[in-house]
Coordinates of C-alpha atoms in Angstrom, one line a residue:
Chain Q
M1 CA -18.3 -32.1 1.3
N2 CA -15.3 -30.7 -0.4
V3 CA -16.0 -32.7 -3.5
A4 CA -14.4 -30.5 -6.1
G5 CA -11.1 -30.3 -4.2
A6 CA -11.0 -34.0 -3.6
A7 CA -12.0 -35.0 -7.2
R8 CA -9.1 -33.0 -8.9
P9 CA -6.2 -35.4 -9.5
A10 CA -2.8 -34.1 -8.6
L11 CA -0.6 -33.6 -11.5
P12 CA 2.8 -35.5 -11.4
P13 CA 5.4 -32.9 -10.3
L14 CA 7.4 -33.1 -13.6
L15 CA 4.3 -32.5 -15.7
A16 CA 3.1 -29.6 -13.4
F17 CA 6.7 -28.2 -13.6
L18 CA 6.6 -28.4 -17.4
L19 CA 3.2 -26.8 -17.6
R20 CA 4.3 -23.9 -15.5
R21 CA 7.4 -23.3 -17.6
L22 CA 5.6 -23.5 -20.9
L23 CA 3.1 -20.8 -19.6
R24 CA 6.0 -18.7 -18.7
L25 CA 7.7 -19.2 -22.1
A26 CA 4.4 -18.1 -23.8
L27 CA 4.3 -14.9 -21.7
L28 CA 7.9 -14.3 -22.3
L29 CA 7.3 -14.5 -26.1
L30 CA 4.1 -12.3 -25.9
S31 CA 6.1 -9.5 -24.0
V32 CA 9.1 -9.8 -26.4
A33 CA 6.7 -9.5 -29.3
A34 CA 5.1 -6.4 -27.6
L35 CA 8.4 -4.8 -26.8
A36 CA 9.9 -5.4 -30.1
F37 CA 6.8 -4.0 -31.9
A38 CA 6.8 -0.9 -29.8
L39 CA 10.5 -0.4 -30.5
A40 CA 9.9 -0.7 -34.3
R41 CA 7.0 1.7 -34.2
A42 CA 9.2 4.2 -32.2
A43 CA 12.1 3.9 -34.7
P44 CA 12.4 7.0 -36.9
V45 CA 11.8 5.0 -40.1
D46 CA 8.9 5.4 -42.5
P47 CA 8.0 1.8 -43.4
V48 CA 6.5 3.0 -46.9
E49 CA 9.7 4.9 -47.6
A50 CA 11.8 1.9 -46.7
F51 CA 9.7 -0.3 -48.8
L52 CA 9.8 1.9 -51.9
G53 CA 13.6 2.5 -51.5
P54 CA 15.0 4.5 -54.4
A55 CA 11.6 4.5 -56.1
A56 CA 10.3 6.7 -53.3
A57 CA 10.9 9.9 -55.5
T58 CA 8.5 8.6 -58.2
V59 CA 5.6 8.0 -55.9
G60 CA 3.1 10.6 -55.1
P61 CA 1.4 11.4 -51.7
A62 CA -1.9 9.7 -52.9
Q63 CA -0.2 6.4 -53.7
R64 CA 1.8 6.5 -50.4
A65 CA -1.5 6.8 -48.5
A66 CA -2.9 4.0 -50.6
I67 CA 0.2 1.8 -49.6
A68 CA -0.2 2.8 -46.0
A69 CA -3.9 1.9 -45.8
H70 CA -3.3 -1.3 -47.6
W71 CA -0.8 -2.3 -44.8
G72 CA -3.0 -1.0 -42.1
F73 CA -0.5 1.9 -41.1
D74 CA -3.4 4.4 -40.7
Q75 CA -4.8 2.4 -37.8
P76 CA -3.7 3.0 -34.2
A77 CA -0.6 1.0 -32.9
P78 CA -2.5 -1.5 -30.6
A79 CA -4.8 -2.4 -33.4
Q80 CA -1.9 -3.0 -35.7
F81 CA -0.1 -5.2 -33.0
L82 CA -3.2 -7.3 -32.5
R83 CA -3.6 -7.8 -36.2
W84 CA 0.0 -8.9 -36.4
L85 CA -0.3 -11.1 -33.4
G86 CA -3.4 -12.8 -34.7
Q87 CA -1.7 -13.6 -38.0
A88 CA 1.5 -14.7 -36.3
L89 CA -0.5 -17.1 -34.2
R90 CA -1.8 -18.7 -37.4
G91 CA 1.7 -19.1 -38.6
D92 CA 1.8 -16.1 -40.9
L93 CA 4.6 -13.8 -39.8
G94 CA 4.2 -11.6 -42.9
E95 CA 6.5 -10.8 -45.9
S96 CA 10.0 -9.8 -45.7
S97 CA 10.5 -6.7 -47.9
I98 CA 14.3 -7.0 -48.4
Y99 CA 14.3 -10.6 -49.3
A100 CA 10.9 -10.5 -51.0
A101 CA 9.8 -13.9 -49.4
P102 CA 7.7 -15.0 -46.4
V103 CA 9.4 -14.2 -43.1
A104 CA 9.0 -17.7 -41.9
Q105 CA 10.8 -19.0 -44.9
V106 CA 13.7 -16.5 -44.6
I107 CA 14.1 -17.3 -40.9
G108 CA 14.1 -21.0 -41.7
E109 CA 16.8 -20.8 -44.3
R110 CA 18.9 -18.4 -42.3
F111 CA 18.6 -20.3 -39.1
A112 CA 19.8 -23.4 -40.9
A113 CA 22.9 -21.5 -42.0
S114 CA 23.4 -20.1 -38.5
L115 CA 23.0 -23.6 -36.9
T116 CA 25.9 -25.1 -38.9
L117 CA 28.0 -22.3 -37.4
M118 CA 26.5 -22.1 -33.8
L119 CA 26.1 -25.9 -33.1
P120 CA 29.8 -26.9 -33.5
A121 CA 30.8 -23.7 -31.7
W122 CA 28.4 -24.3 -28.9
L123 CA 29.5 -27.9 -28.4
L124 CA 33.3 -27.2 -28.9
G125 CA 33.2 -24.1 -26.6
G126 CA 31.4 -26.1 -23.9
A127 CA 33.6 -29.2 -24.0
L128 CA 36.8 -27.1 -24.1
G129 CA 35.5 -24.8 -21.2
F130 CA 34.6 -27.8 -19.1
G131 CA 37.8 -29.6 -19.6
L132 CA 39.8 -26.5 -18.8
G133 CA 37.7 -25.7 -15.8
L134 CA 38.2 -29.3 -14.5
A135 CA 41.9 -29.1 -14.9
A136 CA 42.0 -25.7 -13.1
G137 CA 39.8 -26.6 -10.2
A138 CA 41.4 -29.9 -9.5
R139 CA 44.2 -28.2 -7.7
E140 CA 43.5 -24.7 -6.8
G141 CA 46.4 -22.3 -7.0
G142 CA 48.6 -24.7 -9.0
W143 CA 50.1 -23.5 -12.3
P144 CA 47.4 -25.0 -14.5
D145 CA 44.9 -23.2 -12.5
R146 CA 46.7 -19.8 -12.8
A147 CA 47.3 -20.2 -16.4
I148 CA 43.8 -21.2 -17.3
R149 CA 42.3 -18.4 -15.1
L150 CA 44.4 -15.8 -16.9
Y151 CA 43.3 -17.2 -20.3
A152 CA 39.6 -17.1 -19.2
Y153 CA 39.8 -13.6 -17.8
L154 CA 41.6 -12.5 -20.9
L155 CA 38.9 -14.0 -23.1
A156 CA 36.1 -12.5 -21.0
A157 CA 37.7 -9.1 -21.3
L158 CA 38.2 -9.3 -25.1
P159 CA 35.3 -7.9 -27.4
G160 CA 34.1 -10.7 -29.7
F161 CA 34.3 -8.6 -32.9
W162 CA 37.9 -7.7 -32.1
L163 CA 38.9 -11.3 -31.5
A164 CA 37.1 -12.3 -34.8
M165 CA 38.9 -9.7 -36.8
L166 CA 42.2 -10.7 -35.2
L167 CA 41.6 -14.3 -36.3
L168 CA 40.8 -13.1 -39.7
I169 CA 43.9 -10.9 -40.1
V170 CA 46.2 -13.7 -38.7
F171 CA 44.8 -16.8 -40.3
A172 CA 43.2 -15.6 -43.4
V173 CA 45.2 -12.6 -44.5
W174 CA 48.7 -13.2 -43.2
L175 CA 49.0 -16.9 -43.1
G176 CA 46.4 -17.6 -45.9
W177 CA 45.4 -20.9 -44.1
A178 CA 41.6 -20.2 -44.2
P179 CA 39.1 -18.4 -46.4
A180 CA 38.4 -14.9 -45.3
C181 CA 34.7 -14.7 -45.8
C182 CA 31.3 -16.3 -46.6
A183 CA 30.0 -19.8 -46.3
A184 CA 31.3 -21.0 -49.6
P185 CA 33.8 -19.8 -52.3
P186 CA 32.0 -16.9 -54.3
G187 CA 30.8 -17.6 -57.7
L188 CA 29.7 -21.2 -57.1
L189 CA 26.2 -22.7 -57.1
P190 CA 25.4 -24.4 -53.8
E191 CA 25.6 -27.9 -55.6
Q192 CA 29.2 -27.2 -56.7
V193 CA 30.5 -26.6 -53.2
S194 CA 32.4 -29.6 -51.8
L195 CA 32.3 -30.7 -48.2
G196 CA 35.9 -29.7 -47.7
Q197 CA 35.3 -26.2 -48.9
R198 CA 32.4 -25.9 -46.6
L199 CA 34.5 -27.1 -43.7
A200 CA 37.4 -24.7 -44.5
H201 CA 34.9 -21.9 -44.6
L202 CA 33.4 -23.0 -41.2
T203 CA 36.7 -23.2 -39.3
L204 CA 37.4 -19.5 -38.5
P205 CA 33.9 -18.4 -37.5
V206 CA 33.5 -21.5 -35.4
A207 CA 36.8 -20.8 -33.7
A208 CA 35.9 -17.2 -33.1
L209 CA 32.4 -18.1 -31.7
S210 CA 33.4 -21.0 -29.6
V211 CA 36.3 -19.1 -27.9
L212 CA 33.7 -16.7 -26.6
G213 CA 31.9 -19.6 -24.7
V214 CA 35.1 -21.1 -23.3
G215 CA 35.8 -18.4 -20.8
P216 CA 32.6 -18.3 -18.7
M217 CA 32.3 -22.1 -18.9
A218 CA 35.9 -22.6 -17.7
L219 CA 35.5 -20.1 -14.8
H220 CA 32.1 -21.5 -13.7
T221 CA 33.3 -25.1 -13.9
R222 CA 36.5 -24.2 -12.0
A223 CA 34.6 -22.7 -9.1
K224 CA 32.2 -25.9 -8.9
V225 CA 35.2 -28.3 -9.2
A226 CA 37.2 -26.4 -6.6
E227 CA 34.2 -26.4 -4.3
A228 CA 33.7 -30.1 -4.8
M229 CA 37.4 -30.8 -4.0
R230 CA 36.9 -29.2 -0.7
A231 CA 33.7 -31.0 0.1
D232 CA 33.5 -33.8 2.8
F233 CA 33.0 -36.5 0.1
A234 CA 36.2 -35.5 -1.5
L235 CA 38.1 -35.6 1.8
Y236 CA 36.6 -39.1 2.4
A237 CA 37.9 -40.2 -1.1
F238 CA 41.4 -38.9 -0.1
A239 CA 41.1 -40.7 3.2
Q240 CA 40.4 -44.0 1.2
G241 CA 43.6 -43.4 -0.7
A242 CA 42.3 -41.8 -3.9
R243 CA 44.7 -39.7 -5.9
R244 CA 43.8 -36.1 -6.9
A245 CA 43.0 -36.9 -10.5
E246 CA 40.7 -39.8 -9.4
V247 CA 38.8 -37.5 -7.0
A248 CA 38.5 -34.7 -9.7
L249 CA 37.3 -37.1 -12.5
R250 CA 35.0 -39.3 -10.4
H251 CA 33.6 -36.9 -7.8
A252 CA 34.2 -33.3 -8.8
A253 CA 33.4 -33.7 -12.4
R254 CA 30.0 -35.3 -11.6
H255 CA 29.2 -32.4 -9.3
A256 CA 30.2 -29.8 -11.8
A257 CA 28.5 -31.5 -14.8
L258 CA 25.1 -30.4 -14.0
P259 CA 25.8 -26.6 -13.4
A260 CA 28.0 -26.8 -16.6
L261 CA 25.0 -28.1 -18.6
A262 CA 22.8 -25.5 -17.2
I263 CA 25.3 -22.9 -18.2
L264 CA 25.7 -24.3 -21.6
F265 CA 22.0 -24.1 -22.3
A266 CA 21.4 -20.8 -20.4
G267 CA 24.3 -19.3 -22.6
M268 CA 22.4 -19.8 -25.8
G269 CA 21.4 -16.2 -25.8
E270 CA 25.1 -15.0 -25.6
L271 CA 25.9 -17.5 -28.3
F272 CA 23.2 -15.9 -30.5
G273 CA 24.6 -12.4 -29.6
G274 CA 28.1 -13.7 -30.6
S275 CA 26.8 -15.1 -33.8
V276 CA 25.4 -11.8 -34.9
V277 CA 28.9 -10.4 -34.6
A278 CA 30.8 -13.3 -36.0
E279 CA 28.5 -13.5 -39.0
Q280 CA 28.9 -9.9 -39.7
V281 CA 32.7 -10.0 -39.5
F282 CA 32.9 -13.3 -41.6
A283 CA 30.1 -12.3 -44.0
W284 CA 28.2 -15.5 -43.1
P285 CA 24.7 -15.6 -44.5
G286 CA 22.9 -16.5 -41.3
L287 CA 20.2 -15.3 -39.0
G288 CA 22.4 -12.7 -37.2
R289 CA 23.4 -11.0 -40.4
A290 CA 19.6 -11.0 -41.6
A291 CA 18.9 -9.3 -38.2
I292 CA 21.3 -6.5 -38.8
E293 CA 20.1 -6.1 -42.5
A294 CA 16.5 -6.1 -41.2
G295 CA 17.3 -3.4 -38.7
L296 CA 19.3 -1.1 -41.1
R297 CA 16.7 -1.3 -43.9
A298 CA 13.6 -1.2 -41.7
D299 CA 12.2 -4.6 -42.6
V300 CA 9.8 -4.7 -39.6
P301 CA 8.1 -8.1 -40.1
L302 CA 11.5 -9.8 -40.6
L303 CA 12.9 -7.9 -37.5
L304 CA 9.9 -9.0 -35.3
G305 CA 10.2 -12.6 -36.6
I306 CA 13.8 -12.8 -35.7
A307 CA 13.2 -11.4 -32.2
L308 CA 10.4 -14.0 -31.6
A309 CA 12.6 -16.8 -33.0
T310 CA 15.6 -15.8 -30.9
A311 CA 13.4 -15.4 -27.8
L312 CA 12.0 -18.8 -28.4
L313 CA 15.5 -20.4 -28.9
V314 CA 16.8 -18.7 -25.6
G315 CA 13.6 -19.6 -23.6
C316 CA 13.8 -23.2 -24.7
G317 CA 17.5 -23.3 -23.8
N318 CA 16.6 -22.1 -20.3
L319 CA 13.7 -24.6 -20.1
V320 CA 16.1 -27.5 -21.0
A321 CA 18.6 -26.3 -18.5
D322 CA 16.0 -26.4 -15.7
L323 CA 14.6 -29.7 -16.9
L324 CA 18.1 -31.2 -16.8
A325 CA 18.6 -30.1 -13.3
E326 CA 15.2 -31.6 -12.5
A327 CA 15.9 -34.8 -14.0
V328 CA 19.6 -35.6 -13.6
D329 CA 20.1 -34.9 -9.8
P330 CA 18.9 -38.0 -7.9
R331 CA 18.1 -35.9 -4.9
Q332 CA 15.5 -34.1 -7.0
R333 CA 13.9 -37.3 -8.2
G334 CA 10.8 -38.6 -6.6
Q335 CA 10.2 -35.4 -4.6
A336 CA 7.1 -33.4 -4.7
Chain O
M1 CA 50.6 -49.5 16.7
L2 CA 49.9 -45.6 16.4
E3 CA 52.0 -43.3 18.6
L4 CA 51.5 -39.7 18.8
S5 CA 54.1 -37.8 20.8
R6 CA 53.6 -34.2 21.8
L7 CA 51.5 -33.5 18.7
S8 CA 50.6 -29.9 18.3
I9 CA 48.5 -28.4 15.5
G10 CA 47.9 -24.8 14.9
F11 CA 46.5 -22.7 12.1
R12 CA 48.3 -19.9 10.3
R13 CA 46.3 -16.8 9.7
P14 CA 47.3 -13.3 8.6
A15 CA 47.6 -10.8 11.5
G16 CA 47.6 -7.2 10.3
L17 CA 49.0 -6.6 6.8
W18 CA 52.3 -8.4 6.8
R19 CA 52.6 -10.7 9.7
R20 CA 51.1 -14.1 10.2
E21 CA 50.3 -15.7 13.4
V22 CA 49.6 -19.3 14.4
V23 CA 46.5 -19.9 16.4
P24 CA 47.1 -23.1 18.4
A25 CA 44.3 -25.8 18.2
L26 CA 45.9 -28.8 19.7
R27 CA 48.8 -28.6 22.3
G28 CA 51.3 -31.4 23.0
V29 CA 48.9 -34.4 22.8
S30 CA 50.6 -37.8 23.4
L31 CA 48.6 -41.0 22.8
D32 CA 49.1 -44.5 21.6
V33 CA 46.6 -47.0 20.2
R34 CA 47.5 -50.6 20.6
A35 CA 46.5 -53.5 18.4
G36 CA 43.3 -55.2 19.7
E37 CA 42.0 -52.3 21.7
V38 CA 39.4 -49.5 21.5
L39 CA 40.8 -46.1 22.5
A40 CA 38.2 -43.6 22.9
V41 CA 39.0 -39.8 22.6
I42 CA 36.3 -37.8 24.5
G43 CA 36.0 -34.1 24.4
A44 CA 33.5 -31.3 23.9
S45 CA 33.1 -29.7 20.4
G46 CA 36.1 -27.4 19.9
A47 CA 38.3 -29.5 22.0
G48 CA 40.4 -30.5 18.9
K49 CA 39.4 -34.2 18.7
S50 CA 38.5 -34.2 15.0
L51 CA 41.9 -32.5 14.3
L52 CA 43.5 -35.8 15.7
A53 CA 41.7 -37.8 12.9
Q54 CA 42.5 -35.4 10.2
A55 CA 46.2 -35.4 11.2
V56 CA 46.5 -39.0 11.3
L57 CA 44.9 -39.3 7.8
G58 CA 46.7 -36.3 6.3
L59 CA 43.6 -34.3 5.7
L60 CA 44.4 -31.2 7.6
P61 CA 43.8 -27.9 5.7
A62 CA 46.8 -26.3 3.9
N63 CA 47.2 -23.6 6.6
A64 CA 47.6 -26.1 9.3
V65 CA 51.0 -26.3 11.1
L66 CA 51.9 -29.6 12.7
A67 CA 54.6 -30.2 15.3
G68 CA 55.6 -33.3 17.3
A69 CA 55.9 -36.8 16.0
M70 CA 53.4 -39.4 14.6
R71 CA 54.6 -43.0 14.2
F72 CA 52.8 -46.0 12.8
Q73 CA 54.0 -49.5 13.5
G74 CA 57.4 -48.2 14.5
A75 CA 58.0 -46.0 11.4
P76 CA 57.3 -42.2 11.0
L77 CA 53.7 -42.0 9.8
D78 CA 53.2 -40.9 6.2
P79 CA 49.5 -40.6 5.8
A80 CA 49.4 -40.4 1.9
M81 CA 51.1 -43.8 1.7
L82 CA 49.0 -45.5 4.4
R83 CA 45.5 -44.2 4.2
G84 CA 42.9 -46.5 2.7
R85 CA 45.3 -49.4 2.9
R86 CA 46.7 -49.5 6.4
I87 CA 44.7 -46.8 8.1
A88 CA 40.9 -46.5 7.4
L89 CA 38.6 -43.7 8.3
V90 CA 34.9 -44.0 9.5
P91 CA 33.7 -40.5 8.8
Q92 CA 31.3 -38.6 11.0
S93 CA 28.2 -38.2 8.8
I94 CA 26.3 -39.3 5.9
A95 CA 27.5 -36.2 4.0
W96 CA 30.9 -37.8 3.6
L97 CA 29.3 -40.2 1.0
D98 CA 29.1 -38.7 -2.5
P99 CA 25.4 -37.7 -2.9
L100 CA 25.4 -38.4 -6.6
V101 CA 26.8 -41.9 -6.6
R102 CA 25.0 -45.1 -5.6
A103 CA 26.2 -46.6 -2.3
G104 CA 27.4 -49.9 -3.8
R105 CA 29.5 -48.1 -6.5
Q106 CA 31.1 -46.0 -3.8
V107 CA 32.1 -49.2 -2.0
E108 CA 33.6 -50.6 -5.2
W109 CA 35.6 -47.4 -5.8
A110 CA 36.9 -47.7 -2.2
A111 CA 37.9 -51.3 -3.0
G112 CA 40.0 -50.0 -5.8
R113 CA 41.6 -47.4 -3.7
A114 CA 42.4 -49.9 -1.1
G115 CA 44.6 -51.7 -3.7
L116 CA 42.2 -54.6 -4.9
P117 CA 42.6 -55.7 -8.5
A118 CA 39.8 -54.7 -10.8
A119 CA 38.3 -58.2 -11.0
L120 CA 38.0 -58.6 -7.2
R121 CA 36.4 -55.1 -6.4
Q122 CA 32.8 -55.9 -7.0
P123 CA 32.8 -59.2 -5.1
A124 CA 34.8 -57.6 -2.3
A125 CA 32.3 -54.8 -2.1
T126 CA 29.3 -57.1 -2.0
A127 CA 30.9 -59.2 0.7
A128 CA 31.9 -56.2 2.8
L129 CA 28.4 -54.9 2.6
A130 CA 26.9 -58.1 3.5
R131 CA 29.1 -58.3 6.6
F132 CA 27.2 -55.3 7.9
N133 CA 23.8 -56.7 6.7
L134 CA 23.4 -54.5 3.7
G135 CA 22.1 -56.3 0.7
A136 CA 21.8 -55.7 -3.0
A137 CA 18.9 -53.3 -2.4
A138 CA 20.8 -51.0 -0.1
S139 CA 23.8 -50.8 -2.5
R140 CA 21.5 -49.6 -5.3
R141 CA 20.5 -46.7 -3.3
F142 CA 21.8 -43.1 -3.3
P143 CA 23.1 -41.9 0.0
H144 CA 20.0 -39.8 0.8
Q145 CA 17.8 -42.9 0.5
L146 CA 19.8 -44.7 3.2
S147 CA 18.9 -44.4 7.0
G148 CA 21.7 -43.0 9.3
G149 CA 22.4 -46.4 10.6
M150 CA 22.7 -47.9 7.1
A151 CA 25.0 -45.2 5.9
R152 CA 27.1 -45.7 9.0
R153 CA 27.4 -49.4 8.2
A154 CA 28.1 -48.8 4.6
M155 CA 31.0 -46.5 5.8
L156 CA 32.2 -49.4 8.1
A157 CA 32.1 -51.7 5.1
I158 CA 34.3 -49.3 3.2
A159 CA 36.7 -49.2 6.2
T160 CA 37.1 -53.0 6.4
L161 CA 37.7 -53.5 2.6
G162 CA 41.4 -53.5 2.8
Q163 CA 43.8 -54.8 5.3
A164 CA 43.6 -51.7 7.5
D165 CA 45.3 -52.3 10.8
L166 CA 44.0 -49.1 12.3
L167 CA 40.5 -47.7 12.1
V168 CA 39.8 -44.1 13.0
A169 CA 36.1 -43.5 13.7
D170 CA 35.1 -39.8 14.0
E171 CA 32.0 -39.4 15.9
P172 CA 30.6 -42.8 14.8
T173 CA 27.3 -42.4 16.9
N174 CA 26.5 -38.9 15.8
G175 CA 22.8 -38.6 14.8
L176 CA 22.0 -42.2 15.6
D177 CA 19.4 -43.6 18.1
P178 CA 20.8 -45.4 21.0
E179 CA 20.0 -48.8 19.6
N180 CA 21.9 -48.1 16.2
A181 CA 24.7 -46.3 18.1
A182 CA 25.2 -49.4 20.3
R183 CA 25.3 -51.5 17.1
V184 CA 27.9 -49.4 15.4
L185 CA 30.1 -49.4 18.5
G186 CA 29.5 -53.3 18.8
H187 CA 31.0 -53.6 15.2
L188 CA 33.9 -51.5 16.1
R189 CA 34.5 -53.6 19.3
A190 CA 34.4 -56.7 17.2
L191 CA 36.9 -55.3 14.8
A192 CA 39.3 -54.6 17.7
D193 CA 38.8 -58.1 19.1
A194 CA 39.9 -59.4 15.6
G195 CA 43.3 -57.7 16.3
R196 CA 42.9 -54.2 14.8
G197 CA 43.5 -50.9 16.7
V198 CA 40.3 -48.8 16.8
L199 CA 40.5 -45.0 17.7
V200 CA 37.0 -43.7 18.5
I201 CA 36.5 -39.9 18.6
S202 CA 33.3 -38.9 20.3
H203 CA 31.7 -36.4 22.6
D204 CA 29.5 -39.0 24.1
L205 CA 31.2 -40.6 27.0
S206 CA 28.3 -42.8 28.1
A207 CA 27.7 -44.3 24.7
V208 CA 31.4 -45.2 24.1
L209 CA 32.3 -46.3 27.6
P210 CA 30.8 -49.9 27.4
Q211 CA 33.0 -50.8 24.3
A212 CA 36.2 -48.8 25.2
D213 CA 39.3 -50.2 26.7
R214 CA 40.8 -46.9 27.5
V215 CA 39.6 -43.3 27.5
A216 CA 41.6 -40.2 26.7
I217 CA 39.9 -37.0 27.8
L218 CA 40.6 -33.8 25.7
R219 CA 39.9 -30.3 26.7
D220 CA 40.7 -27.1 24.9
G221 CA 43.3 -28.8 22.8
A222 CA 45.2 -30.4 25.8
L223 CA 45.0 -33.9 27.0
Q224 CA 43.7 -34.2 30.5
E225 CA 44.4 -37.7 31.1
T226 CA 44.2 -41.3 29.6
A227 CA 42.5 -43.6 32.0
P228 CA 41.3 -47.3 31.6
A229 CA 37.6 -47.5 31.0
T230 CA 37.3 -49.4 34.3
A231 CA 38.3 -46.2 36.2
F232 CA 34.9 -44.7 35.3
R233 CA 32.9 -46.1 38.2
G234 CA 31.7 -45.1 41.6
R235 CA 32.3 -41.4 42.2
G236 CA 35.4 -41.5 39.9
E237 CA 37.9 -41.8 42.6
A238 CA 40.3 -43.6 40.2
L239 CA 40.4 -40.7 37.8
A240 CA 43.4 -38.4 38.0
S241 CA 41.9 -35.1 36.6
S242 CA 39.1 -33.2 38.1
Y243 CA 37.7 -32.5 34.5
A244 CA 37.4 -36.3 33.8
R245 CA 35.8 -36.7 37.2
A246 CA 33.3 -34.0 36.5
L247 CA 32.4 -35.5 33.1
W248 CA 31.8 -38.7 34.7
Q249 CA 29.8 -37.3 37.6
A250 CA 27.5 -35.5 35.2
L251 CA 26.3 -38.8 33.7
P252 CA 23.3 -40.7 34.9
E253 CA 25.3 -43.9 35.1
S254 CA 27.5 -42.4 38.0
G255 CA 24.3 -41.7 40.0
F256 CA 24.4 -38.0 39.2
H257 CA 26.5 -35.7 41.5
P258 CA 26.0 -32.6 39.5
A259 CA 26.9 -30.3 42.4
E260 CA 30.5 -31.6 42.3
A261 CA 30.6 -31.1 38.6
S262 CA 30.5 -27.4 38.9
P263 CA 34.2 -26.5 38.8
C264 CA 34.3 -26.4 35.1

């Protein structure tokens, strides 16, 4: 008589997987929000002081208390958090004090600027890393392998900001090939900037940012390709008379593609970290720079909003990576 | 067709900090495979029989050391030139097919590797699969969706795409039920009857015996003897080595004389 158990229809595996992962993403966002809120509260910054800026000297204690009460700073921290969370769930992330605009709007604009930088760098770094890894793994221990490995280790060991500054010194200052800063020439209105000028300003930051992704991608792909080149199916291809390049392109690249995609999406967090540095060095008006500004000038709503947006982006990246693994591998298809 | 004379294979490995030593795996094996015959190489696991297949196809790992001579149709054997075209491998398990590629496509790729021009690859692949009773439905499947017997037949199709004169089948009955094992061996027998040389490497004497012309017994990397398949009858009086006799006497077909099999 187990009617309830029998009546419940089984969810398709992919849908159940998706639901599980979305629940996990929501929990992740909640904990990131709580942690970021706690950190902002613990920071030795008086939000009222930060809001007033230089005008702080002219404001008396009674007015300060009024401002604090207006913003709810007189209430205990958990109550403040719940109030912020409730508003955030309704889509209201608050007002950014340093940009004097709604946080959602600031993040939207800044994110678009960051995306023009991050998307090309992400794709370029991924493609370049995969190609290099494939070339290196096809013949383990050959000279391309050794050269590419050295290059990848070198890249992995170099700090991103140092590399960005090096690029700036060589290509912008010494050679004068590329502009040294910003997303557009200074003193121009957005409508006046040509596409050529935009691209010229994009080259160095994209180069600096994509170079960061090349190293790990090349090393991971190399390991996967080398493993596939030793596998039985590769031996069989050789036994059929296939040449090394054919085995690498037809078999090994196929087996390395999925882990590479997963790394590409899972690496979105690192990309974001790299973009904070690159945007700072190249004075790019993106989200990363806004995060640093918000931190230095105690713009708590903006900082929380950026933390949430970043966590959402990285979480979605990981979700996509897992979904790809689920969907692309035929061995995973049609199995519970 | 294929002649191995005093073939030895060892593996280099570091001994201590500076020196390297060679661990022998196969010692002075002399064999020949003739056109139109099935030669079975029988041995327990670790006897070095799979190394024979790898050596003939040039698939030994980089640290292998080879001594002795291999000749193919009267000339020194160059595996890299011959494999896929004159010498074909039937590998030992389904894991040798690429798990991410549909079976039919793998057969087409093999057709290209066997030297067929692009326009002929697909018809040749379809025809080869059809020879082993595999249709369009099977060729659309991924290897893990094939049964063991189907996968083995797909690999037979790959081996017979080109004009290979010599087939090397490594454990062709591994993991198959007796009925499918007999079918695969029957296919190999038919290929030999059509004039090819077939080298079957197996641990299963009783499965291979009905289709083999001659049987070579390998033990611990050394050849015990090569006997005609007809010598495996009665109590094995026609067999020269005690190991071969013991192997035979341990089979139900010999009428079981396990007491005499004890010396090994």
